[in-house]
Coordinates of C-alpha atoms in Angstrom, one line a residue:
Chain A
X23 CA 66.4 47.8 79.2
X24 CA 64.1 50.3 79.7
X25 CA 64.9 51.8 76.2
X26 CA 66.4 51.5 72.8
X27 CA 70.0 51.8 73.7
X28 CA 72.4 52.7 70.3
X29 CA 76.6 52.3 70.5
X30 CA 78.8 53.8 69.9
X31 CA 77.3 57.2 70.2
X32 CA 80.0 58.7 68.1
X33 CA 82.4 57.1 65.4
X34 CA 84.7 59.0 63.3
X35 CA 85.9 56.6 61.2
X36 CA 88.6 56.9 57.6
X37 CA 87.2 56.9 54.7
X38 CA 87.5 53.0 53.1
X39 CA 87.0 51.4 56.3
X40 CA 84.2 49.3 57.8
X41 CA 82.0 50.4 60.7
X42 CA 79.3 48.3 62.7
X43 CA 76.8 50.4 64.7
X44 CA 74.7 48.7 67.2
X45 CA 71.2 48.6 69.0
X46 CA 69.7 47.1 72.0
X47 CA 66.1 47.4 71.4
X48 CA 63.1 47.4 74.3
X49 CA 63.1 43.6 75.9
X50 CA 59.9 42.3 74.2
X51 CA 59.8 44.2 71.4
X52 CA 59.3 42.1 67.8
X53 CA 59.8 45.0 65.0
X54 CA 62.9 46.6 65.0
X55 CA 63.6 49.5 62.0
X56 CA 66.8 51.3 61.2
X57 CA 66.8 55.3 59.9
X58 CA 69.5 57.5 58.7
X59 CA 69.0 60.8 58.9
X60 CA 71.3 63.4 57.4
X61 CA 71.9 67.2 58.6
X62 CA 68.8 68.9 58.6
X63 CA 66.8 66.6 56.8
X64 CA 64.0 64.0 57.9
X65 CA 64.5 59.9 58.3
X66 CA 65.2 57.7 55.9
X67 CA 64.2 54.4 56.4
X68 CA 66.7 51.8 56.0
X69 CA 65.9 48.4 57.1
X70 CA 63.2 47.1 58.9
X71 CA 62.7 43.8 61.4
X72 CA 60.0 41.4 62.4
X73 CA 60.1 38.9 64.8
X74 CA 61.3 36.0 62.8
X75 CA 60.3 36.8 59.3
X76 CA 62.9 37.8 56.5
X77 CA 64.0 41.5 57.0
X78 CA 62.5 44.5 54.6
X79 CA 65.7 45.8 53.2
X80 CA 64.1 48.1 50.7
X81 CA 65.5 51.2 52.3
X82 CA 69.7 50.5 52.0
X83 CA 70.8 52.6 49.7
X84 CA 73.9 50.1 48.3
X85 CA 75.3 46.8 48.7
X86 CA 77.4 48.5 51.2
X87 CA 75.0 48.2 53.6
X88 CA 74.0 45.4 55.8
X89 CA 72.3 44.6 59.0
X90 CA 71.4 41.4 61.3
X91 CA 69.3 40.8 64.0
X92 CA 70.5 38.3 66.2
X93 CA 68.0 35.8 68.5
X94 CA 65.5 38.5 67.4
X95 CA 67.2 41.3 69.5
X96 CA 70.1 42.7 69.2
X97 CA 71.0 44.6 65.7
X98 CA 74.1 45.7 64.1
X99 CA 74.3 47.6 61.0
X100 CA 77.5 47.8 59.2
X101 CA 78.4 49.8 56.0
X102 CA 81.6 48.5 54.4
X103 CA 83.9 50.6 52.5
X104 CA 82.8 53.7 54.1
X105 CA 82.8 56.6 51.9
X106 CA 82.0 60.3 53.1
X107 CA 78.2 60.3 52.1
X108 CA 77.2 58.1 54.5
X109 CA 78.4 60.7 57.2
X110 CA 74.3 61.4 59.2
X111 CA 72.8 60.0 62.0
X112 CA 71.7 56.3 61.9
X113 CA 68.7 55.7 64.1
X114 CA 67.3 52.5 65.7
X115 CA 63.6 52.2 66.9
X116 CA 61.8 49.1 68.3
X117 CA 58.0 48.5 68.4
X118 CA 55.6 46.3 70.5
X119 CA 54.1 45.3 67.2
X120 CA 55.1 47.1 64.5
X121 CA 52.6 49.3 65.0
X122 CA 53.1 52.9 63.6
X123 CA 51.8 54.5 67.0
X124 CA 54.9 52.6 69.4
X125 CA 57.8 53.6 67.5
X126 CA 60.8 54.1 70.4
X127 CA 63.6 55.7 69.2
X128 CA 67.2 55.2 70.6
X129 CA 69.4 58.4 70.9
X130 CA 71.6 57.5 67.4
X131 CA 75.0 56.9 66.6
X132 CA 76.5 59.7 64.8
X133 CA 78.8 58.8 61.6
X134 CA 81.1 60.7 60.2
X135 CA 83.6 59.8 57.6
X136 CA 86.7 61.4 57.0
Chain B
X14 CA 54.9 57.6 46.0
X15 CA 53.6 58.5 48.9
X16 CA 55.6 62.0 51.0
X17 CA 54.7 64.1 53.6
X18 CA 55.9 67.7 53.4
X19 CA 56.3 70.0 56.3
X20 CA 56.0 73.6 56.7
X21 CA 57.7 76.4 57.3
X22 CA 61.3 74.5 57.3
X23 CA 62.8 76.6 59.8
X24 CA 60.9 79.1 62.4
X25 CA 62.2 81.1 64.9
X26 CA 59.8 83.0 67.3
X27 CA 59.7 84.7 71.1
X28 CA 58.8 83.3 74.1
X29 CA 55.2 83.2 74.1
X30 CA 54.2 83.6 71.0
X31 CA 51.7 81.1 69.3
X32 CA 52.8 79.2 65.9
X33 CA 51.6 76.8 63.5
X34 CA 53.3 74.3 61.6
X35 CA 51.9 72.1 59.2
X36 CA 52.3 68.7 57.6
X37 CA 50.8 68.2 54.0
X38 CA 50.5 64.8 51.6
X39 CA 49.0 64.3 48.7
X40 CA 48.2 60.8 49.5
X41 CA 45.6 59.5 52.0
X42 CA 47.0 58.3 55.6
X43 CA 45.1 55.8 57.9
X44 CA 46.9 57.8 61.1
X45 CA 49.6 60.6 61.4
X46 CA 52.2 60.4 64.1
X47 CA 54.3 64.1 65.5
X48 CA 57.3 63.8 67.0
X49 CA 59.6 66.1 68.4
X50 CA 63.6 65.5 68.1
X51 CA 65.7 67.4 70.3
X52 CA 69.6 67.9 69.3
X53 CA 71.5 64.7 70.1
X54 CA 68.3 62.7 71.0
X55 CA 66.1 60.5 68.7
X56 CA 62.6 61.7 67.9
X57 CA 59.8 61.2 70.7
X58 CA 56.4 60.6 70.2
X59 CA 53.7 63.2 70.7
X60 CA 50.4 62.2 69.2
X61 CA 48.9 59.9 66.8
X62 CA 45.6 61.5 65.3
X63 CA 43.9 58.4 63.4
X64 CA 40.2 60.1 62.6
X65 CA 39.6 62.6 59.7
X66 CA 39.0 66.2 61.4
X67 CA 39.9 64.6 65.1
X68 CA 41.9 67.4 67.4
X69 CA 44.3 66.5 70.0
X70 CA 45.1 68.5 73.2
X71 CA 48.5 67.9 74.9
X72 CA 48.7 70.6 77.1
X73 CA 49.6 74.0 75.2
X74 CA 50.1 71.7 71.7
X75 CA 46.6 71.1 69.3
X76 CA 47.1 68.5 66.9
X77 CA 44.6 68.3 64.1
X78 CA 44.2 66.1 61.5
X79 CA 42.3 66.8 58.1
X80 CA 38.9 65.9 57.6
X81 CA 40.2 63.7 54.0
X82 CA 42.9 62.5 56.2
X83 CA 45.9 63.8 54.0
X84 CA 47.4 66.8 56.0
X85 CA 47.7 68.0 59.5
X86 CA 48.7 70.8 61.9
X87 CA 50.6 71.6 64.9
X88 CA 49.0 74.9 67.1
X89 CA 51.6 75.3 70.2
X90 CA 50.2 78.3 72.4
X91 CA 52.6 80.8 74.1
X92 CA 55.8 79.3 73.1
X93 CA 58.4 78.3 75.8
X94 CA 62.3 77.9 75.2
X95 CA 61.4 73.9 76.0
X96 CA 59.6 73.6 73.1
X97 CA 62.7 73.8 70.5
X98 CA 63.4 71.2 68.5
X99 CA 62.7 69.6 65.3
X100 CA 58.8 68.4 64.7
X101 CA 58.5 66.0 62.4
X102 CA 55.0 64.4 61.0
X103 CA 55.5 60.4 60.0
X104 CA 52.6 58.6 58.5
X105 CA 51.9 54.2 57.4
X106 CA 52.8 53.6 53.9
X107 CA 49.9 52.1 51.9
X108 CA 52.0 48.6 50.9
X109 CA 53.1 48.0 54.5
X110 CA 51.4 49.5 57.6
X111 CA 54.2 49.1 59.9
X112 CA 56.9 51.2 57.9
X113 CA 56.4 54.4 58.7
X114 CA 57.6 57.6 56.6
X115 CA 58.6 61.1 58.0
X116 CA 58.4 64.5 56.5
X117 CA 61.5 66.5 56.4
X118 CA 60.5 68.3 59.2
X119 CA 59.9 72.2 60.8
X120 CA 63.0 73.1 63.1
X121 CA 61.7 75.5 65.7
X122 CA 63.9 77.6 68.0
X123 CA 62.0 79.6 70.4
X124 CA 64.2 82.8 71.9
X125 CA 63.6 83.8 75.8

């Protein structure tokens, strides 16, 4: 597509339960990184993808967390046993290269645990 | 550990005024990206300044990045309602040039 597309836009979800959050990156693109960003503050990098080497998952902040990338496009993130920190944003950007200058951000998925 | 800081955190100006934020490290960067996040949106790229002292024209923004390449700055001139949102500054990390890491950001609101 012509961007990063990110789904659901919104989830309210119970505290306990599972959530997957997914991202559709540019066509073409190899890296593919993953952000959470809570009110008011900046990104937090999560997880990061390229092409067909082993994922940089440095950034998750628990075994909670978890995130493929399928035929080196399509990503889902899910967080298991959702608990009512990991209510923020979680963003999705895609790059040509991996470059730091062609970051393309999709419009998030907003999470918030009840 | 590398970390950018950003500031003011929060400024709120008239139409037409002129502002500066700023984005500080006490680490070296090879290249500093802005961005500019708008509510409900992801960030979008503005400008990548990559040489130490360069300045960058994007209409009424200035970009500037310090000559020892660890801080930069933001000039917008005569402010416009269009220009709200949150600015953030994201640099390369030293152990892996394509992980990038934001500041926390300056939220602007600029009031007709």
């Amino acid at each position: 597509g012509a961007g990063v597309s990110q789904s659901p836009s919104n989830k309210v979800t119970e505290k306990g339960k599972d959530v997957e959050l997914r991202c559709d990156p540019i066509s073409g693109h190899t890296a593919l990184y993953w952000y959470r960003q809570s009110l008011g503050q900046g990104l937090e990098f999560l997880i990061y993808f390229q092409g067909n080497s082993a994922p940089d998952k440095s950034g998750l902040p628990s075994d909670r967390f978890s995130a493929e990338r399928t035929g080196g496009s399509v990503s889902t993130l899910t967080i298991q046993r959702t608990q009512q920190e990991d209510s923020a944003v979680y963003l999705c950007a895609s790059s040509p290269d991996g470059a730091p200058e062609g970051y393309t951000f999709g419009s998030g998925t907003r999470l918030t645990v009840v | 550990t590398q970390l950018l800081e950003q500031s003011p955190q929060f400024l709120s100006i008239q139409e037409g005024e002129n502002l500066t934020v700023y984005c500080n490290s006490s680490s070296v960067f090879s290249s500093l990206q802005w961005y500019r996040q708008e509510p409900g949106e992801g960030p979008v790229l503005l400008v990548t300044v990559v040489t130490g002292g360069e300045v960058k024209k994007l209409k009424r923004l200035t970009f500037q990045f310090g000559d020892a390449r660890k801080d930069s700055s933001l000039h917008i001139t005569a402010a416009q309602p269009g220009d709200t949102g949150l600015y953030l500054c994201a640099g390369p990390r030293w152990t892996s040039y394509d992980k990038v890491i934001f500041g926390p950001g300056t939220s602007l609101s600029v009031i007709p």
